[in-house]
Amino acid sequence: MSRYPQQMPMPGYNPGSNAGYPQQAPRMPEPQDFSEYGSDYRGRQSLPIDEMSRLGLNEQTHHRPHHLGQQTHTHDFQTETQRQTQEQRQELQHHPSNVVVGPLLRYDRIDMAAKVWRGSCLIVSDDVKPPVLSLHIGSEKGASRTLHAHATLLDVYRNEFHFWRFPLEIPLADHEQTIVYTATCFVARMNFTFHLPSYNENMRFMFYSCNGFTDVSPDLAKELGAPNHPLWQDVMDKHRLIPFHVLLGGGDQLYSDDMIEEDYMKPWRNETDIPKRLSMSAEPFREPMERFYFNNYVKNFGPKGNPLVAEAFSSIPSVNMWDDHDIIDGYGTYPADMQNAPLFQVERAVSDGMIRGTLSTCNSIITTLGPQVAVLALDARGERTKYDICRPQTYKTIFEHLYRMVPSTTRHLIVITGVPVIYPRLTFFENAMDGLRDFNLASLVGKTGPLSGIINGQLNNWNGDPELLDDMNDHWGAGNHENERRLFIEALQKFAKHRSIRVTFIAGDVHCCAAGKLYSKDMREKEEGDPHLMMQVVSSAIVNAPPPQALLTYLGQNSSPISFNGNTEEKMYNIFKQSPNGNSRTNQKLMGRRNYCAGYFDPDRNKLCFWIQTEIEPGQKHTAGYLLAAPQLLFGPAGLQHLSYRQ
């Protein structure tokens, strides 16, 4: 069986000192000016084929074998459990409850200095009294210990279902650890398992998006393997062979599109007078809307409605960023008067509904996946409008946090954006559809075949615009977002230069897989020294159906290299030279197969490897892998410092 390269600390790193994780990061340069846009603004260099064969990353194996180490930490993450009373121990044995969601594991961060993994576990049940979570840490030598976590009540739905969050702090060791856990709300001996990396190891990760069906007939869903979700079966097969440490959710973790078809939405759907529709009181919709969202989340994440996904989220801690379908299709791309209508405010208030929090509606995430890899999950939906993806001040805040929070040992930054930053332009569709209704758009390009149906489509039930218009406005390359996209990329280029960190984008949304890059035209053969080299991984969808082949053919034919700025160019890779079953392909840039992405850091080459695992046959769980490997960046003082570690 082929293996991952061995994960080792960076040369020169001494785990017993602070040298590997300097307390003081390099001084932050002047911030990028994002004031040029806003609501008022108008205006594979990868591993060679023989290396792929050596690693053996295909539908059967794509992880390095998991080995438990030789020791176990002897200190607890919660000192009060050391003083646990006999009454508290008896509490561990009360009767099982009705658990509708959970356990659902969330990864937060690793405290590098303390060598502690931090995360949480969510359980939604009818327990009125707080459950207790017990975690058992074992090792190959037989040494083990048990920790306990106590719940915090987040919310109560209809005085019945309680949202219990368990904060977790688990000491890391110099070897990987297996955590077996359970809670008092589960039937006796019902255990769950997850895996933690060593403190000097970078996490093996899995990226997914578009985790559900929308506008798919029951027959097609069945043909694609519903309700068994074969790609999630494939994920769990690989996880059982060599465990993932974290799931990265790129948006559309579930689909709430069906809400518009509910009976209680008829007044909105049937009202043709736009001012009357927008001024409708939210009160008649509040309770049924809350019920819809609760039931939809339970159906998609609960063990009864979606057992495979529930198993994955109980076995692999996750970091998730929402996109539009988690709320409604196209959220944020509708006109301002509609986005501000009373109906659109029902589930945003802090004190009402199930969406709670003390922060603003826009919440991005910055964390690390180990000493050499960091992640920025950009919230590109929380404050989106037709003209803004994020506000200028939000970008300023994000980059201030990047410079401050990303450790100096970091060599790679993964940027999760929901919608791809680098992707074939949809400008033609955008211009053709904007403001047009009931018009034969296909006639504009003389299309009468399959593409005509794609372009014409249907009208959106929320506002009557062509169904694809909100998808056009979603894209970073849309005319309304073009300047914002340029400023965001240029700020990342500045960050990459200053910190000698390779930036790689990963996204979903488009229901196909692809890969692209930004690069300096005069450094094509010197990728390690090119700070403008930023690769794009597109991985979508793990459940939803692929788009019509005619659309992908059109996009593939209209994806020539584009000048970005100055010496920087962008293009799509010809990565799919063969189909998963071995046949040659005409469209080598985009593939309409369901997929997910598995990744790891290769310490021997300092590359971050992304394997796009694509469905071989529709409805079958086996996958084939396509590799994109992002090289390290050696640029400036930070790059020279990293070279000194290696030498």
XYZ file of C-alpha atoms in Angstrom:
647
model
C 0.000 0.000 0.000
C 1.359 3.415 -0.938
C 1.885 5.967 1.781
C 1.872 9.667 2.324
C 5.357 11.086 2.831
C 6.251 11.006 6.521
C 5.110 14.125 8.364
C 8.150 15.619 10.146
C 8.825 18.906 11.954
C 10.406 21.655 9.891
C 14.193 21.163 9.815
C 15.766 23.105 12.629
C 12.588 23.119 14.713
C 13.094 22.096 18.326
C 9.790 21.016 19.950
C 11.216 21.822 23.350
C 11.820 25.473 22.538
C 9.908 28.418 21.151
C 12.185 28.682 18.122
C 9.688 27.027 15.819
C 6.921 29.449 16.747
C 8.356 32.932 17.277
C 6.142 35.098 19.431
C 6.680 38.166 17.261
C 5.439 37.969 13.664
C 7.085 40.167 10.987
C 5.893 43.751 11.043
C 2.751 44.337 9.003
C 3.153 46.527 5.884
C 0.819 49.357 5.017
C -2.723 47.961 4.601
C -4.287 47.547 1.177
C -6.566 50.460 0.220
C -10.028 49.021 -0.423
C -11.696 52.428 -0.720
C -11.879 52.249 -4.517
C -15.008 50.149 -4.514
C -18.174 49.753 -2.492
C -21.932 50.069 -2.745
C -21.532 53.477 -4.385
C -18.781 52.399 -6.761
C -19.819 51.754 -10.369
C -17.627 52.249 -12.617
C -0.143 22.345 -12.847
C 3.066 22.712 -11.823
C 2.357 19.667 -9.605
C 3.914 16.338 -8.729
C 4.835 14.312 -11.850
C 2.870 11.281 -12.969
C 5.393 8.841 -11.508
C 5.068 10.592 -8.140
C 1.284 10.230 -8.369
C 1.749 6.523 -8.981
C 4.206 6.227 -6.106
C 1.773 7.860 -3.703
C -1.046 5.706 -5.070
C -3.739 8.341 -4.526
C -6.730 6.823 -6.272
C -10.164 5.492 -5.431
C -8.711 2.961 -3.000
C -5.944 4.697 -1.032
C -4.933 8.315 -0.639
C -3.744 8.700 2.928
C -0.658 7.848 4.869
C -1.355 4.999 7.345
C -2.315 6.098 10.827
C -0.088 5.027 13.705
C -0.742 5.623 17.366
C 2.275 6.839 19.262
C 3.934 5.870 22.490
C 2.739 8.225 25.203
C -0.292 9.927 26.665
C -0.511 13.309 28.346
C -1.200 13.068 32.044
C -2.769 16.493 32.640
C -6.454 17.345 32.226
C -7.913 20.199 30.164
C -10.542 20.922 32.816
C -9.341 20.896 36.405
C -12.842 20.788 37.879
C -13.251 17.250 36.550
C -10.468 16.193 38.893
C -12.764 17.168 41.756
C -15.819 15.439 40.326
C -18.197 14.265 43.059
C -19.923 10.925 43.385
C -23.218 12.599 42.421
C -21.669 13.862 39.168
C -20.388 10.389 38.356
C -23.872 8.978 38.863
C -25.154 11.609 36.436
C -23.160 9.842 33.698
C -25.625 6.959 33.855
C -29.032 8.610 33.442
C -31.495 7.374 30.795
C -30.867 7.998 27.055
C -32.590 10.924 25.365
C -34.029 11.921 22.006
C -30.988 13.246 20.131
C -31.976 14.858 16.820
C -28.547 16.273 15.835
C -25.087 15.307 16.981
C -22.591 14.739 18.138
C -21.255 17.325 15.696
C -17.559 18.151 16.119
C -16.100 21.573 15.375
C -12.410 22.408 15.113
C -11.407 25.837 16.394
C -7.626 26.112 16.608
C -4.415 24.670 18.001
C -2.636 26.560 20.748
C 0.898 26.044 19.468
C 2.621 27.257 22.625
C 0.546 25.069 24.965
C 0.275 22.198 22.431
C -3.479 22.002 22.972
C -6.207 21.237 20.408
C -9.318 23.386 20.904
C -12.754 22.670 19.509
C -16.291 21.882 20.562
C -19.074 19.345 20.238
C -22.743 20.162 19.584
C -25.670 17.944 20.586
C -29.324 18.881 20.062
C -31.594 16.804 22.298
C -34.628 16.953 24.564
C -32.389 16.882 27.648
C -33.400 19.544 30.140
C -30.420 18.816 32.388
C -26.950 19.296 30.858
C -25.472 16.051 29.484
C -21.852 15.177 30.266
C -19.384 14.259 27.529
C -16.689 11.672 28.300
C -13.544 11.363 26.159
C -11.134 8.427 26.321
C -7.587 8.908 24.996
C -5.657 5.715 24.291
C -2.229 4.772 22.941
C -0.501 1.709 21.527
C 1.335 1.148 24.834
C -1.964 0.689 26.627
C -1.756 3.921 28.607
C -5.022 5.822 28.590
C -7.058 8.379 30.460
C -10.577 9.799 30.466
C -11.555 13.470 30.319
C -14.982 15.019 30.867
C -16.544 18.076 29.231
C -19.576 19.926 30.577
C -22.246 21.512 28.422
C -23.255 25.118 27.839
C -26.846 25.778 26.742
C -26.867 27.761 23.487
C -30.579 27.809 22.674
C -33.923 26.080 23.192
C -36.345 25.403 20.361
C -40.057 25.360 21.271
C -39.264 24.549 24.889
C -38.328 21.044 23.776
C -35.005 20.729 21.975
C -31.913 22.046 23.720
C -28.720 23.026 21.913
C -25.829 21.820 24.086
C -22.257 22.869 23.297
C -19.290 21.122 24.931
C -16.014 23.089 24.827
C -13.070 20.763 24.216
C -9.394 21.295 25.047
C -7.253 18.227 24.431
C -3.464 18.103 24.965
C -1.549 17.066 21.855
C 1.321 14.587 21.914
C 4.318 13.857 19.698
C 2.203 11.220 17.943
C -1.316 11.069 16.535
C -4.069 10.254 19.023
C -7.428 8.503 18.785
C -10.235 9.940 20.905
C -13.196 7.706 21.775
C -16.100 9.626 23.273
C -19.738 9.390 24.309
C -22.317 11.423 26.226
C -24.945 10.653 28.838
C -27.725 11.394 26.342
C -26.818 8.358 24.200
C -27.740 4.748 24.764
C -25.234 2.758 26.806
C -21.932 1.977 25.102
C -22.715 4.129 22.018
C -19.239 5.448 21.251
C -17.834 7.808 18.627
C -14.242 8.313 17.489
C -12.113 11.107 16.049
C -8.394 11.597 15.459
C -5.921 14.329 16.360
C -2.548 15.034 14.726
C 0.669 15.319 16.667
C 1.642 18.837 17.702
C 4.311 19.020 14.969
C 2.151 17.549 12.197
C -0.044 19.279 9.621
C -3.596 18.020 9.351
C -4.944 15.793 6.627
C -8.039 17.596 5.420
C -11.080 17.018 3.255
C -12.911 19.863 1.465
C -16.521 19.558 0.319
C -19.353 21.758 -0.934
C -22.913 21.585 -2.267
C -24.072 18.888 0.126
C -27.628 18.368 -1.119
C -29.967 18.336 -4.095
C -31.806 21.277 -5.615
C -34.012 21.253 -8.714
C -33.264 17.546 -9.136
C -36.014 15.066 -9.953
C -36.517 12.076 -7.630
C -35.522 9.736 -10.462
C -32.232 11.556 -11.069
C -31.510 11.715 -7.339
C -32.029 7.955 -7.115
C -29.775 7.442 -10.140
C -27.103 9.452 -8.326
C -27.315 7.151 -5.309
C -29.732 8.995 -3.020
C -30.309 8.624 -0.160
C -27.036 6.747 0.378
C -24.753 9.564 -0.851
C -21.967 7.450 -2.414
C -19.279 10.135 -2.209
C -19.768 10.422 1.548
C -19.407 6.628 1.629
C -16.125 7.049 -0.229
C -14.990 9.723 2.232
C -15.714 7.496 5.211
C -14.040 4.477 3.595
C -10.876 6.515 3.173
C -11.224 7.980 6.660
C -11.383 4.494 8.173
C -8.218 3.575 6.262
C -6.233 6.713 7.144
C -8.169 9.305 9.128
C -8.812 12.888 8.166
C -8.197 15.415 10.925
C -10.580 18.112 9.688
C -13.453 18.737 7.260
C -13.467 22.086 5.444
C -16.959 23.128 4.334
C -16.973 25.565 1.426
C -20.638 26.511 1.526
C -24.032 25.037 0.729
C -23.648 22.524 3.537
C -27.387 22.082 3.021
C -30.078 23.514 0.735
C -32.936 25.656 2.017
C -34.314 26.440 -1.443
C -37.558 24.524 -0.856
C -38.757 27.122 1.615
C -40.134 29.284 -1.199
C -42.434 26.389 -2.208
C -43.978 26.020 1.256
C -47.685 26.838 1.561
C -47.070 29.692 3.979
C -44.982 31.420 1.263
C -47.895 31.592 -1.205
C -48.764 35.218 -0.337
C -45.216 36.236 -1.250
C -45.092 34.108 -4.392
C -48.507 35.188 -5.644
C -48.191 38.915 -4.986
C -47.414 40.614 -8.305
C -47.331 44.155 -6.921
C -43.666 44.565 -5.957
C -44.123 47.344 -3.340
C -46.865 45.334 -1.631
C -44.718 42.216 -1.632
C -41.733 44.001 -0.137
C -43.810 45.665 2.571
C -45.452 42.446 3.802
C -45.306 42.010 7.568
C -42.876 39.339 8.721
C -45.060 38.144 11.600
C -47.180 35.592 9.663
C -43.966 34.029 8.328
C -41.889 34.027 11.504
C -43.012 30.791 13.180
C -43.302 28.603 10.042
C -39.978 29.916 8.751
C -38.247 29.050 12.019
C -39.865 25.605 11.915
C -38.680 25.087 8.328
C -35.067 25.923 9.142
C -35.018 23.768 12.275
C -36.504 20.760 10.480
C -34.245 21.239 7.467
C -31.083 21.322 9.576
C -32.233 18.278 11.550
C -33.015 16.414 8.324
C -29.622 17.213 6.801
C -27.375 16.741 9.841
C -29.344 14.388 12.088
C -28.652 10.654 12.413
C -32.166 9.718 11.292
C -32.454 11.945 8.230
C -28.875 11.745 6.967
C -26.914 9.017 8.785
C -23.809 9.112 6.554
C -23.310 12.844 6.952
C -24.064 12.554 10.668
C -21.387 9.864 10.952
C -18.862 12.071 9.160
C -19.524 15.079 11.399
C -19.292 12.931 14.532
C -15.995 11.421 13.333
C -14.146 14.402 11.823
C -14.053 17.890 13.360
C -15.147 20.526 10.863
C -14.675 24.166 9.904
C -17.626 25.400 7.835
C -18.404 28.628 6.009
C -21.911 29.290 4.733
C -22.987 30.305 1.236
C -26.340 31.246 -0.236
C -28.188 27.905 -0.231
C -27.607 27.525 3.507
C -30.024 30.479 3.736
C -31.880 30.768 0.393
C -30.748 30.553 -3.208
C -28.991 33.774 -4.221
C -29.051 35.415 -0.797
C -27.215 38.732 -1.005
C -27.527 39.170 -4.768
C -31.073 40.538 -4.785
C -31.862 44.274 -5.014
C -31.351 46.265 -1.822
C -35.062 46.958 -1.300
C -35.739 43.225 -1.327
C -32.782 42.328 0.919
C -34.055 44.923 3.411
C -37.693 43.793 3.266
C -39.205 42.683 6.619
C -39.378 39.058 5.460
C -35.594 38.990 4.972
C -34.976 40.087 8.568
C -36.860 37.281 10.345
C -33.854 35.079 11.114
C -31.213 37.804 11.459
C -32.163 39.335 14.799
C -29.872 38.395 17.678
C -32.710 37.959 20.162
C -35.105 36.029 17.926
C -34.989 32.827 15.913
C -32.229 30.237 15.971
C -29.426 32.298 14.472
C -27.730 33.685 17.556
C -24.488 35.459 18.198
C -22.932 38.605 19.560
C -20.933 39.425 16.410
C -22.051 41.111 13.210
C -23.636 39.162 10.377
C -20.261 38.754 8.660
C -17.905 36.317 10.400
C -14.775 35.094 8.645
C -12.499 32.422 10.138
C -8.712 32.330 10.492
C -7.112 29.207 11.925
C -4.195 26.835 11.400
C -4.005 23.213 10.291
C -0.598 22.731 11.864
C 2.790 24.478 11.918
C 3.030 25.074 8.149
C -0.604 25.494 7.006
C -3.162 28.203 7.791
C -6.740 28.751 6.603
C -8.805 31.847 5.885
C -12.500 31.053 5.373
C -13.925 34.279 3.970
C -17.533 35.060 4.820
C -18.612 36.166 1.357
C -22.329 36.055 2.168
C -22.940 37.787 5.502
C -22.831 41.350 4.164
C -23.106 40.705 0.433
C -25.087 43.013 -1.816
C -25.431 43.200 -5.570
C -22.391 45.509 -5.572
C -20.270 44.241 -2.648
C -19.087 40.800 -1.616
C -17.508 42.216 1.537
C -17.246 45.822 2.651
C -13.906 47.668 2.468
C -13.578 47.864 6.261
C -14.127 44.101 6.488
C -11.160 43.421 4.210
C -9.024 45.815 6.241
C -9.931 43.955 9.433
C -9.317 40.540 7.851
C -5.819 41.442 6.691
C -4.930 43.012 10.018
C -5.836 39.684 11.625
C -3.929 37.684 8.987
C -0.695 39.547 9.678
C -1.196 39.219 13.425
C -2.575 35.669 13.756
C -0.795 33.581 11.112
C 2.339 32.048 12.724
C 5.759 32.787 11.243
C 6.238 29.042 10.608
C 3.342 29.073 8.116
C 4.321 28.242 4.542
C 0.850 27.873 2.974
C -2.427 29.780 3.322
C -5.648 28.160 2.072
C -8.304 30.763 1.231
C -11.873 29.390 1.162
C -14.211 31.670 -0.782
C -17.394 29.708 -1.504
C -17.491 30.840 -5.149
C -14.219 30.436 -7.117
C -12.011 33.513 -7.478
C -10.347 32.110 -10.623
C -12.909 30.693 -13.053
C -14.004 31.189 -16.683
C -15.817 34.492 -17.116
C -19.620 34.468 -17.199
C -19.816 38.020 -18.538
C -21.820 37.085 -21.617
C -24.554 35.394 -19.595
C -24.552 38.230 -17.078
C -25.020 40.926 -19.709
C -27.611 38.926 -21.608
C -29.767 38.223 -18.573
C -29.511 41.448 -16.600
C -32.918 43.090 -16.651
C -34.449 40.675 -19.160
C -37.522 38.542 -18.488
C -39.311 36.024 -20.676
C -36.827 36.648 -23.470
C -35.276 34.004 -25.663
C -31.717 34.675 -24.557
C -30.468 31.676 -26.509
C -31.261 33.479 -29.737
C -28.511 35.977 -28.895
C -25.934 33.288 -29.605
C -27.939 31.292 -32.103
C -28.319 28.332 -29.747
C -31.225 25.969 -30.233
C -29.872 22.842 -28.560
C -29.129 22.004 -24.923
C -27.472 25.368 -24.287
C -30.698 27.205 -25.102
C -32.403 25.542 -22.160
C -29.552 26.533 -19.891
C -29.674 30.169 -20.924
C -33.437 30.546 -20.946
C -34.042 28.679 -17.699
C -36.871 29.653 -15.386
C -37.805 32.736 -13.427
C -36.724 33.050 -9.818
C -39.645 32.703 -7.388
C -38.159 35.274 -5.030
C -38.078 38.246 -7.392
C -38.989 37.088 -10.903
C -35.536 37.605 -12.441
C -34.036 34.924 -14.724
C -32.970 32.008 -12.522
C -29.308 32.217 -13.538
C -28.970 35.954 -12.896
C -28.300 35.540 -9.182
C -25.668 32.918 -10.054
C -23.998 35.402 -12.412
C -23.947 38.105 -9.727
C -22.480 35.600 -7.256
C -19.230 35.305 -9.202
C -16.108 37.286 -8.396
C -15.664 37.940 -12.113
C -19.060 39.646 -12.441
C -18.833 43.258 -13.565
C -20.140 44.565 -10.236
C -17.358 42.789 -8.326
C -14.429 43.113 -10.726
C -12.654 45.940 -8.907
C -13.263 44.351 -5.500
C -11.759 41.105 -6.783
C -8.658 42.933 -8.032
C -8.095 44.660 -4.686
C -8.579 41.408 -2.740
C -6.062 39.524 -4.888
C -3.541 42.373 -4.767
C -3.798 42.456 -0.968
C -3.093 38.703 -0.910
C -0.141 39.222 -3.257
C 1.280 41.782 -0.833
C 0.719 39.379 2.080
C 2.405 36.527 0.169
C 5.457 38.688 -0.596
C 5.817 40.034 2.919
C 5.445 36.682 4.689
C 6.766 34.325 1.986
C 3.542 32.316 2.206
C 2.016 30.503 -0.754
C -1.661 31.423 -1.160
C -4.053 28.857 -2.660
C -7.777 29.361 -3.248
C -10.306 26.571 -2.799
C -14.014 26.896 -3.559
C -17.132 25.049 -4.664
C -20.565 26.332 -5.743
C -20.368 25.607 -9.487
C -21.164 21.840 -9.388
C -18.058 20.832 -11.316
C -14.342 20.445 -10.658
C -11.578 22.557 -12.139
C -8.215 24.150 -11.396
C -6.679 27.478 -12.354
C -3.940 29.880 -11.363
C -2.651 33.440 -11.259
C 1.063 33.723 -12.102
C 3.818 36.075 -13.231
C 4.330 35.747 -16.968
C 8.121 36.028 -16.646
C 8.399 33.364 -13.900
C 6.637 30.377 -15.457
C 9.680 28.160 -14.843
C 10.455 29.560 -11.371
C 7.267 28.921 -9.463
C 8.900 28.686 -6.021
C 10.079 32.278 -6.373
C 6.846 33.720 -7.804
C 4.778 35.454 -5.081
C 1.999 36.063 -7.605
C 1.475 32.336 -8.191
C -1.880 31.529 -6.598
C -3.600 28.295 -7.529
C -7.352 27.739 -7.514
C -8.928 24.397 -6.622
C -12.606 24.049 -7.572
C -14.368 21.096 -5.928
C -18.150 20.807 -6.226
C -20.509 19.062 -5.641
C -20.316 16.176 -3.193
C -24.065 15.490 -3.547
C -25.762 17.836 -6.021
C -26.055 16.991 -9.719
C -23.500 18.305 -12.249
C -24.529 21.071 -14.672
C -25.374 20.284 -18.308
C -22.333 19.313 -20.332
C -23.147 22.000 -22.914
C -22.548 24.737 -20.344
C -19.195 23.268 -19.294
C -18.191 22.928 -22.949
C -19.030 26.582 -23.558
C -17.063 27.700 -20.492
C -14.111 25.498 -21.416
C -14.006 26.972 -24.912
C -14.106 30.509 -23.510
C -11.376 30.256 -20.875
C -8.304 31.640 -22.600
C -5.577 33.244 -20.455
C -6.560 36.694 -19.169
C -4.273 39.555 -18.185
C -4.843 40.403 -14.527
C -2.508 43.315 -13.846
C 0.930 44.294 -15.058
C 2.935 41.107 -15.380
C 0.271 38.852 -13.814
C -1.916 36.533 -15.878
C -4.651 34.044 -15.017
C -5.618 30.802 -16.725
C -7.319 27.451 -16.213
C -5.292 24.235 -16.066
C -5.755 21.395 -18.537
C -5.860 19.015 -15.594
C -8.480 16.523 -16.806
C -6.730 14.904 -19.748
C -8.478 11.610 -19.017
C -11.870 10.822 -17.542
C -12.024 8.803 -14.309
C -12.623 5.627 -16.316
C -9.526 6.253 -18.465
C -11.046 7.706 -21.637
C -9.489 10.783 -23.227
C -11.358 14.071 -22.786
C -11.963 17.040 -25.076
C -12.777 19.501 -22.291
C -9.678 19.238 -20.115
C -10.416 22.307 -17.965
C -13.775 21.550 -16.347
C -15.325 18.193 -15.470
C -18.984 17.618 -14.670
C -18.484 14.818 -12.155
C -19.398 14.939 -8.477
C -16.313 15.219 -6.316
C -14.601 16.287 -3.112
C -11.004 17.262 -2.352
C -8.529 15.476 -0.065
C -5.334 17.247 0.929
C -2.152 17.107 2.974
C 1.182 18.884 3.381
C 4.200 17.116 1.855
C 7.148 18.000 4.155
C 9.725 16.440 1.827
C 8.925 18.963 -0.921
C 7.161 21.637 1.150
C 4.185 21.355 -1.196
C 0.526 21.471 -0.287
C -1.186 18.672 -2.188
C -4.824 18.757 -3.275
C -6.409 15.602 -4.683
C -9.724 16.215 -6.452
C -11.503 12.884 -5.941
C -14.095 12.479 -8.716
C -16.910 9.986 -9.059
C -15.982 7.221 -11.508
C -19.545 6.096 -12.203
C -22.641 8.102 -11.196
C -24.206 6.667 -8.064
C -21.157 4.543 -7.168
C -18.865 5.363 -4.270
C -15.450 4.781 -5.855
C -13.444 7.828 -6.947
C -10.354 8.672 -8.997
C -7.900 11.396 -8.006
C -6.457 14.399 -9.873
C -3.524 16.158 -8.215
C -2.759 19.850 -7.895
C 0.329 20.581 -5.777
C 1.058 24.132 -4.628
C 4.823 24.708 -4.254
C 6.370 26.585 -1.368
C 7.185 30.280 -1.814
C 10.779 31.402 -1.295
C 10.692 35.175 -1.540
C 12.271 37.988 0.458
C 13.657 37.828 4.026
C 10.970 35.398 5.217
C 11.834 33.009 2.394
C 15.557 33.233 3.154
C 14.807 32.550 6.823
C 12.901 29.422 5.811
C 15.825 28.322 3.628
C 18.117 28.630 6.657
C 15.827 26.225 8.551
C 16.108 23.699 5.718
C 19.905 23.968 5.569
